[in-house]
mmCIF file of C-alpha atoms in Angstrom:
data_model
loop_
_atom_site.group_PDB
_atom_site.id
_atom_site.type_symbol
_atom_site.label_atom_id
_atom_site.label_comp_id
_atom_site.label_asym_id
_atom_site.label_seq_id
_atom_site.Cartn_x
_atom_site.Cartn_y
_atom_site.Cartn_z
ATOM 1 C CA MET B 47 -77.254 138.156 101.236
ATOM 2 C CA ILE B 48 -74.411 137.961 103.741
ATOM 3 C CA ASN B 49 -72.487 134.690 104.006
ATOM 4 C CA SER B 50 -73.846 133.001 107.108
ATOM 5 C CA PRO B 51 -73.240 129.656 108.790
ATOM 6 C CA HIS B 52 -76.962 129.596 109.351
ATOM 7 C CA PRO B 53 -78.549 129.833 105.870
ATOM 8 C CA GLY B 54 -81.566 132.067 105.772
ATOM 9 C CA THR B 55 -80.862 133.812 109.105
ATOM 10 C CA GLY B 56 -78.943 136.761 107.611
ATOM 11 C CA ARG B 57 -76.352 136.680 110.404
ATOM 12 C CA PRO B 58 -72.853 137.565 109.168
ATOM 13 C CA THR B 59 -69.943 135.181 109.475
ATOM 14 C CA ARG B 60 -66.991 135.888 111.720
ATOM 15 C CA PHE B 61 -65.014 136.906 108.647
ATOM 16 C CA ALA B 62 -67.627 139.478 107.646
ATOM 17 C CA LEU B 63 -67.796 140.838 111.203
ATOM 18 C CA SER B 64 -64.004 141.023 111.382
ATOM 19 C CA ALA B 65 -63.881 142.963 108.133
ATOM 20 C CA VAL B 66 -66.417 145.487 109.465
ATOM 21 C CA VAL B 67 -64.490 145.899 112.730
ATOM 22 C CA VAL B 68 -61.160 146.357 110.906
ATOM 23 C CA ALA B 69 -62.649 148.864 108.450
ATOM 24 C CA GLY B 70 -64.248 150.790 111.295
ATOM 25 C CA GLY B 71 -60.967 150.797 113.193
ATOM 26 C CA LEU B 72 -59.092 152.072 110.178
ATOM 27 C CA LEU B 73 -61.584 154.869 109.670
ATOM 28 C CA THR B 74 -61.452 155.801 113.338
ATOM 29 C CA GLY B 75 -57.652 155.613 113.326
ATOM 30 C CA CYS B 76 -57.536 158.067 110.436
ATOM 31 C CA ALA B 77 -59.679 160.631 112.216
ATOM 32 C CA SER B 78 -57.914 163.884 113.095
ATOM 33 C CA ASP B 79 -57.670 165.295 116.573
ATOM 34 C CA ASP B 80 -59.762 168.388 117.344
ATOM 35 C CA LYS B 81 -56.942 170.899 116.776
ATOM 36 C CA SER B 82 -56.027 169.382 113.416
ATOM 37 C CA LEU B 83 -59.655 169.205 112.334
ATOM 38 C CA THR B 84 -60.244 172.836 113.336
ATOM 39 C CA TYR B 85 -57.156 173.891 111.376
ATOM 40 C CA GLN B 86 -58.269 171.919 108.303
ATOM 41 C CA THR B 87 -61.753 173.430 108.495
ATOM 42 C CA ASP B 88 -60.352 176.946 108.880
ATOM 43 C CA TYR B 89 -57.968 176.379 105.997
ATOM 44 C CA GLY B 90 -60.795 175.200 103.748
ATOM 45 C CA ASN B 91 -63.084 178.099 104.697
ATOM 46 C CA HIS B 92 -60.674 180.975 104.079
ATOM 47 C CA ARG B 93 -58.640 182.488 101.303
ATOM 48 C CA PRO B 94 -55.047 181.301 101.207
ATOM 49 C CA LEU B 95 -52.531 183.561 102.901
ATOM 50 C CA LYS B 96 -49.819 184.778 100.559
ATOM 51 C CA VAL B 97 -46.389 184.644 102.175
ATOM 52 C CA VAL B 98 -43.183 186.587 101.579
ATOM 53 C CA GLY B 99 -40.005 186.060 103.585
ATOM 54 C CA TYR B 100 -39.043 183.195 105.829
ATOM 55 C CA PRO B 101 -41.598 182.349 108.509
ATOM 56 C CA SER B 102 -41.034 179.627 111.042
ATOM 57 C CA ALA B 103 -43.726 176.955 111.253
ATOM 58 C CA GLY B 104 -45.005 178.498 114.503
ATOM 59 C CA SER B 105 -45.055 182.092 113.301
ATOM 60 C CA LEU B 106 -46.757 181.111 110.041
ATOM 61 C CA GLU B 107 -49.504 179.126 111.754
ATOM 62 C CA THR B 108 -50.103 181.913 114.283
ATOM 63 C CA VAL B 109 -50.290 184.660 111.653
ATOM 64 C CA GLN B 110 -52.541 182.546 109.463
ATOM 65 C CA GLN B 111 -54.908 181.970 112.396
ATOM 66 C CA ALA B 112 -54.856 185.696 113.197
ATOM 67 C CA VAL B 113 -55.908 186.573 109.649
ATOM 68 C CA TRP B 114 -58.689 183.962 109.817
ATOM 69 C CA ARG B 115 -59.948 185.363 113.136
ATOM 70 C CA LEU B 116 -59.909 188.873 111.641
ATOM 71 C CA ALA B 117 -61.869 187.704 108.587
ATOM 72 C CA ASP B 118 -64.401 185.932 110.803
ATOM 73 C CA GLY B 119 -64.803 188.934 113.121
ATOM 74 C CA ASP B 120 -63.826 186.605 115.960
ATOM 75 C CA THR B 121 -62.468 188.911 118.674
ATOM 76 C CA ASP B 122 -62.408 186.133 121.290
ATOM 77 C CA GLY B 123 -60.469 183.813 118.988
ATOM 78 C CA LEU B 124 -58.018 186.573 118.121
ATOM 79 C CA ALA B 125 -57.546 187.507 121.788
ATOM 80 C CA ALA B 126 -56.902 183.825 122.556
ATOM 81 C CA LEU B 127 -53.784 184.035 120.367
ATOM 82 C CA ALA B 128 -52.225 186.620 122.696
ATOM 83 C CA VAL B 129 -49.017 185.798 124.549
ATOM 84 C CA ASP B 130 -50.031 188.321 127.235
ATOM 85 C CA ASP B 131 -53.749 188.830 127.745
ATOM 86 C CA GLU B 132 -53.568 192.094 129.697
ATOM 87 C CA GLN B 133 -54.732 194.212 126.720
ATOM 88 C CA ALA B 134 -55.683 191.405 124.351
ATOM 89 C CA ASP B 135 -59.469 191.859 124.390
ATOM 90 C CA ALA B 136 -59.372 195.591 123.605
ATOM 91 C CA THR B 137 -56.671 195.102 120.985
ATOM 92 C CA ALA B 138 -58.572 192.245 119.324
ATOM 93 C CA ARG B 139 -61.707 194.406 119.116
ATOM 94 C CA ASN B 140 -59.677 197.239 117.572
ATOM 95 C CA TRP B 141 -57.996 194.979 115.031
ATOM 96 C CA VAL B 142 -61.259 193.327 113.974
ATOM 97 C CA LYS B 143 -62.939 196.711 113.577
ATOM 98 C CA ALA B 144 -60.017 198.132 111.584
ATOM 99 C CA PHE B 145 -59.044 195.100 109.466
ATOM 100 C CA GLY B 146 -61.840 192.518 109.672
ATOM 101 C CA ALA B 147 -63.510 193.319 106.352
ATOM 102 C CA ALA B 148 -60.145 193.667 104.592
ATOM 103 C CA ALA B 149 -59.044 190.241 105.897
ATOM 104 C CA GLU B 150 -61.922 188.615 104.004
ATOM 105 C CA GLU B 151 -60.066 189.404 100.775
ATOM 106 C CA ASP B 152 -56.481 188.643 99.707
ATOM 107 C CA VAL B 153 -53.839 189.163 102.399
ATOM 108 C CA THR B 154 -50.066 188.919 102.066
ATOM 109 C CA ALA B 155 -47.917 188.363 105.147
ATOM 110 C CA ASP B 156 -44.365 189.667 104.856
ATOM 111 C CA PHE B 157 -42.148 187.972 107.467
ATOM 112 C CA TYR B 158 -39.050 189.756 108.796
ATOM 113 C CA ASP B 159 -36.199 188.536 111.010
ATOM 114 C CA GLU B 160 -35.147 184.917 111.331
ATOM 115 C CA GLY B 161 -38.147 183.698 113.339
ATOM 116 C CA SER B 162 -36.751 181.293 115.901
ATOM 117 C CA VAL B 163 -38.468 182.985 118.875
ATOM 118 C CA ARG B 164 -39.965 186.210 117.505
ATOM 119 C CA GLN B 165 -40.953 187.522 114.119
ATOM 120 C CA VAL B 166 -42.209 190.886 112.925
ATOM 121 C CA VAL B 167 -44.827 190.468 110.218
ATOM 122 C CA VAL B 168 -46.389 193.092 107.995
ATOM 123 C CA LEU B 169 -49.861 192.277 106.688
ATOM 124 C CA TYR B 170 -50.872 193.772 103.342
ATOM 125 C CA PHE B 171 -54.604 193.804 102.698
ATOM 126 C CA ALA B 172 -54.947 193.833 98.900
ATOM 127 C CA GLU B 173 -58.435 195.262 98.419
ATOM 128 C CA SER B 174 -58.344 198.002 101.051
ATOM 129 C CA GLY B 175 -54.659 198.876 100.653
ATOM 130 C CA GLN B 176 -54.235 198.794 104.436
ATOM 131 C CA ILE B 177 -50.946 197.750 106.009
ATOM 132 C CA LYS B 178 -50.612 196.367 109.552
ATOM 133 C CA GLU B 179 -47.495 195.419 111.521
ATOM 134 C CA ILE B 180 -47.885 192.576 114.015
ATOM 135 C CA GLU B 181 -45.485 190.545 116.119
ATOM 136 C CA ALA B 182 -45.595 186.779 116.509
ATOM 137 C CA ARG B 183 -43.472 185.336 119.291
ATOM 138 C CA ILE B 184 -43.088 182.465 121.680
ATOM 139 C CA GLY B 185 -44.883 183.095 124.970
ATOM 140 C CA GLU B 186 -44.142 181.940 128.493
ATOM 141 C CA ASP B 187 -45.833 178.597 127.792
ATOM 142 C CA ASP B 188 -43.404 177.947 124.899
ATOM 143 C CA SER B 189 -46.127 178.196 122.254
ATOM 144 C CA TRP B 190 -46.418 180.781 119.501
ATOM 145 C CA GLY B 191 -48.802 183.694 119.901
ATOM 146 C CA LEU B 192 -49.225 187.380 119.138
ATOM 147 C CA THR B 193 -48.324 190.543 120.963
ATOM 148 C CA LEU B 194 -51.722 192.243 121.355
ATOM 149 C CA ALA B 195 -50.900 195.511 123.080
ATOM 150 C CA GLU B 196 -52.790 198.204 121.172
ATOM 151 C CA PRO B 197 -55.837 199.172 123.250
ATOM 152 C CA ASP B 198 -55.968 202.608 121.568
ATOM 153 C CA PRO B 199 -57.966 202.331 118.294
ATOM 154 C CA ALA B 200 -55.785 204.935 116.548
ATOM 155 C CA GLU B 201 -52.624 203.012 117.449
ATOM 156 C CA ALA B 202 -54.203 199.718 116.388
ATOM 157 C CA LYS B 203 -55.004 200.897 112.856
ATOM 158 C CA ALA B 204 -51.849 202.989 112.298
ATOM 159 C CA GLU B 205 -49.623 201.861 109.451
ATOM 160 C CA PRO B 206 -45.957 201.197 110.213
ATOM 161 C CA SER B 207 -43.781 204.077 109.022
ATOM 162 C CA TRP B 208 -40.871 201.797 108.126
ATOM 163 C CA ALA B 209 -42.668 199.178 106.017
ATOM 164 C CA PRO B 210 -42.426 199.294 102.225
ATOM 165 C CA PRO B 211 -45.627 200.043 100.304
ATOM 166 C CA LYS B 212 -45.643 196.539 98.788
ATOM 167 C CA PRO B 213 -44.691 193.130 100.233
ATOM 168 C CA GLY B 214 -41.078 192.039 99.864
ATOM 169 C CA GLY B 215 -39.724 195.545 99.493
ATOM 170 C CA SER B 216 -37.013 195.537 102.152
ATOM 171 C CA GLY B 217 -35.208 192.787 103.938
ATOM 172 C CA SER B 218 -37.917 190.187 104.243
ATOM 173 C CA ARG B 219 -36.428 188.150 101.429
ATOM 174 C CA THR B 220 -33.514 187.008 103.551
ATOM 175 C CA SER B 221 -33.420 184.133 105.963
ATOM 176 C CA GLY B 222 -31.487 186.216 108.469
ATOM 177 C CA ALA B 223 -28.170 185.466 106.800
ATOM 178 C CA PRO B 224 -26.093 188.413 105.580
ATOM 179 C CA SER B 225 -27.021 189.489 102.077
ATOM 180 C CA GLU B 226 -24.555 189.209 99.224
ATOM 181 C CA ASP B 227 -25.397 192.614 97.724
#
């Protein structure tokens, strides 16, 4: 029975009510905003992205979201990551068709360049053996996004001719500083 100034009525004391209000406030205060909650849910529902190189926080988050959208077959979500939406819808459809199933398995993202405003990233899809070059960059609104400019399906699924066959094979291991080789 709750401590009550009126024995037998079951009404809580001010102290008990205060404790409930404070506990409720603490729980509410700990709640995440929608973006954070979406990110946490996505993170928990997908395989971890393996990373090689030196991504910036913005390029890493953008590439990770792109791989999640591919794995989910979410063309609208992928297109929403575009810094320029002129060809984003067609490109997103092409990428999901070409890499969606492969993105459900292990993926390694190999980050090139120093990543302050733009970063070339090569995705290695472990199970299928596919390789895809993408570009993450800061858009006009000063937020990170992707260059989605491959409306031709053949162009969208073409492997980069310059990328090594395995992650970390050339240059991505540096932070942009000259190497000491």
